[in-house]
Tab-separated table of C-alpha atoms and ligand atoms in Angstrom:
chain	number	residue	atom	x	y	z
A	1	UNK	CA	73.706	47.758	207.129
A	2	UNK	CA	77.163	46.773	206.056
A	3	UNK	CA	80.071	49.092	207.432
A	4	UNK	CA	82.687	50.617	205.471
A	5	UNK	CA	85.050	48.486	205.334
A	6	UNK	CA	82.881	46.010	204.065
A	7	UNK	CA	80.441	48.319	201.938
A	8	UNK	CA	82.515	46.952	198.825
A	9	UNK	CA	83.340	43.070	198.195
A	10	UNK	CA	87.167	42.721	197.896
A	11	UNK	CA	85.623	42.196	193.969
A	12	UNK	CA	83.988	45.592	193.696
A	13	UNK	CA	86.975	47.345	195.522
A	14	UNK	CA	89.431	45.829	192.588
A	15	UNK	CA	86.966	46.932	190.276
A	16	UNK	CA	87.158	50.468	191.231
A	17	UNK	CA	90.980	50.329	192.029
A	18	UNK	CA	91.002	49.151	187.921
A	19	UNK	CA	88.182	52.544	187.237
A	20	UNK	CA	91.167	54.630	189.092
A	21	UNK	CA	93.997	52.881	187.184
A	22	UNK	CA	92.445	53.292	183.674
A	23	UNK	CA	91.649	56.682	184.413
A	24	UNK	CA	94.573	57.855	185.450
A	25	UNK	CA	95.961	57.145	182.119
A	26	UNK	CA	93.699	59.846	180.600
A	27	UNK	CA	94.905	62.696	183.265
A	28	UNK	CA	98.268	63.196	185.582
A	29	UNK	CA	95.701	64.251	188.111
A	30	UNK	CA	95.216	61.645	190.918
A	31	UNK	CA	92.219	60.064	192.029
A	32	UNK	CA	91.653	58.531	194.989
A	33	UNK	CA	88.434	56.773	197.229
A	34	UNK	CA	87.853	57.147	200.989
A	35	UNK	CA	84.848	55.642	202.361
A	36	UNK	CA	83.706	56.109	206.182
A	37	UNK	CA	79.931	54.954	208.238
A	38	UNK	CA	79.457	58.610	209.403
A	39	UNK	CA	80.096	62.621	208.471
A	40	UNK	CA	79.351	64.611	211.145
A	41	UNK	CA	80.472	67.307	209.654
A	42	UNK	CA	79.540	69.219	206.617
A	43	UNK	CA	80.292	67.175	203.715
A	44	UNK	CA	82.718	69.215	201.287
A	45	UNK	CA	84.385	70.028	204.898
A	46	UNK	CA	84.820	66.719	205.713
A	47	UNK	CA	86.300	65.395	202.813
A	48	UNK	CA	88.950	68.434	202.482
A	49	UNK	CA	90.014	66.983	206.099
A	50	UNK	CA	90.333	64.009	204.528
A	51	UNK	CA	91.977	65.439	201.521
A	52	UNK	CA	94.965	66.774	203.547
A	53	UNK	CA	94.850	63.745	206.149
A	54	UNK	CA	95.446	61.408	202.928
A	55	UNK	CA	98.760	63.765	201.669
A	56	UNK	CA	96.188	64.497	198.787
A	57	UNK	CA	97.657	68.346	198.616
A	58	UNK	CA	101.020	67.259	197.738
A	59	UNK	CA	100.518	66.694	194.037
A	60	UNK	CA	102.776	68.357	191.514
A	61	UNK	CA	100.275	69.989	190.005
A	62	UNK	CA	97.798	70.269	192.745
A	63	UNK	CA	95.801	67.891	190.418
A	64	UNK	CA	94.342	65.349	193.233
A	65	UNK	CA	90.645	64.146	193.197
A	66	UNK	CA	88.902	62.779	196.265
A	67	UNK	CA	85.629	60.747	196.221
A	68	UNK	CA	84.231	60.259	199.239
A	69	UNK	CA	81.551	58.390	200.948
A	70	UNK	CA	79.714	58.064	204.406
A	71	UNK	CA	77.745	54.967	203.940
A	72	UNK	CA	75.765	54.785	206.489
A	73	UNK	CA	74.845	59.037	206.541
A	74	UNK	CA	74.318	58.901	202.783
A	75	UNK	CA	76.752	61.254	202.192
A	76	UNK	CA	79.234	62.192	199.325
A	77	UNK	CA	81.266	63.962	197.807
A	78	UNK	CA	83.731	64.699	194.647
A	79	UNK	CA	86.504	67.215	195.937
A	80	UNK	CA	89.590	68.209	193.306
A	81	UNK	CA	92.920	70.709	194.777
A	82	UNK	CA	93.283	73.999	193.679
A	83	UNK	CA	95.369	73.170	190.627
A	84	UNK	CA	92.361	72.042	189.013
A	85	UNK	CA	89.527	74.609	190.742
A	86	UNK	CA	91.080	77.610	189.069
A	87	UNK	CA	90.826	75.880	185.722
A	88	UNK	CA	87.637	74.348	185.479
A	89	UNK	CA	84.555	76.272	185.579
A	90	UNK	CA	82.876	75.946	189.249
A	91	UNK	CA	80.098	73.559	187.550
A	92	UNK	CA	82.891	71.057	186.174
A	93	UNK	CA	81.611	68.174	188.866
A	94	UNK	CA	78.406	68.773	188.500
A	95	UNK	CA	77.678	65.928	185.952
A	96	UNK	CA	79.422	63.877	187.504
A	97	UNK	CA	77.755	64.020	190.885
A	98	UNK	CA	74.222	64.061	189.090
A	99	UNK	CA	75.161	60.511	187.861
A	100	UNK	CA	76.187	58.902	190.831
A	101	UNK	CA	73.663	60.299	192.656
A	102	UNK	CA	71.460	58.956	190.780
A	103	UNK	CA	72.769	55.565	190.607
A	104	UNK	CA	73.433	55.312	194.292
A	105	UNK	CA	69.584	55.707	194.690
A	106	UNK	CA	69.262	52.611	192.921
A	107	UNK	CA	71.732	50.634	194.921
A	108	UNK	CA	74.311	51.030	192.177
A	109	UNK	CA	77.128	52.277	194.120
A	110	UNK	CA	80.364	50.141	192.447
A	111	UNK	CA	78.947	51.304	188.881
A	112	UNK	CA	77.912	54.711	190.282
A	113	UNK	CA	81.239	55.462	191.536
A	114	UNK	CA	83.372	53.448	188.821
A	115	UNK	CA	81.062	55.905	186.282
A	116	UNK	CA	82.173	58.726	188.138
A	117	UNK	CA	86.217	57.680	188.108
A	118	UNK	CA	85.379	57.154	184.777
A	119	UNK	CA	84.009	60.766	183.544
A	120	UNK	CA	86.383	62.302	186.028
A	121	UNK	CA	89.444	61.120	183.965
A	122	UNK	CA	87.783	61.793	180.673
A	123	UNK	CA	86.754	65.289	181.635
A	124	UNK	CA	90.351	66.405	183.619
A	125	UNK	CA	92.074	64.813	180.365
A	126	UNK	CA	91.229	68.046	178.478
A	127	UNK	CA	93.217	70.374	181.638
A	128	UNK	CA	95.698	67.604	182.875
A	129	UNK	CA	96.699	65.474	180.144
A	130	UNK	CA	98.832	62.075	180.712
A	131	UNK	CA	102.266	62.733	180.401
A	132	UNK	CA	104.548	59.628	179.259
A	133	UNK	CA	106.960	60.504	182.300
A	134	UNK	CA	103.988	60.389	184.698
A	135	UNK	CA	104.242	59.015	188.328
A	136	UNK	CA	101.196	56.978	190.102
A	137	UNK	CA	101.759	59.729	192.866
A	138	UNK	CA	98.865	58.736	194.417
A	139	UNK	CA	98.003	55.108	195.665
A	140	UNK	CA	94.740	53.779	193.940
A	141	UNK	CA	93.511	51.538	196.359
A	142	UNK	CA	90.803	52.774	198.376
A	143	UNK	CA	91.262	53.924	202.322
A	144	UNK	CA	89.082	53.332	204.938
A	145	UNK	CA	88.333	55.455	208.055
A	146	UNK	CA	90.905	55.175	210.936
A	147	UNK	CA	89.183	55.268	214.100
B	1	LIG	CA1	99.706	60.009	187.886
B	2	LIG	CA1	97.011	57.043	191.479
């Protein structure tokens, strides 16, 4: 099985840097994709790690999204910053997760997680509209585990 860094053709990963782009014209909060081979950890703890490894906390508005994916453990994860958890009720991801769960069991994982981007910027536009001074605070290129 394909490794992280190569989970995603250099096509799909543009196609999801575009989901990220387009959404984050709906929303000032900032999405961004990490993918890894293996969480040892538990999964929401592994992704805040990554969340404050990535400089994901430093948002204005404490508006940053993470999606995040251990390919080869099956794991994911949507995680948002505290600017949007005491807004949202604590069920706001749960669509969204539903969806790409499901369409990761059927290989889909660009549409799955493009879908996801997708809802995440529709839903967040309603809490964290797009503002026309906004900054791309957040790069929307996806990272790749370090070690
Ligand atoms: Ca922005
Ligand atoms: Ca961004």
């Amino acid at each position: 099985m394909s490794s992280a860094k190569d989970f995603f053709t250099t096509e799909q990963q543009e196609r999801i840097g575009e989901a990220i782009r387009k959404a984050e014209l709906n929303t000032s909060g900032e999405i961004r994709v990490h993918i890894e081979d293996h969480c040892k950890d538990e999964v929401l703890t592994r992704a805040a790690a990554i969340f404050h490894k990535l400089g994901m906390d430093k948002t204005d508005l404490h508006n940053g999204v993470l999606f995040y994916l251990a390919v080869k453990d099956h794991k994911f994860a949507i995680l948002g910053d505290n600017g949007i958890n005491t807004v949202v009720p604590p069920d706001f991801w749960d669509h969204i997760r539903d969806n790409m769960q499901q369409r990761f069991s059927a290989g889909q994982f660009t549409e799955g997680l493009c879908e996801g981007i997708e809802k995440a910027g529709d839903q967040l536009k309603a809490h964290f509209p797009y503002g026309k001074d906004d900054k791309d605070e957040l790069s929307n290129e996806i990272t790749f585990d370090q070690h």
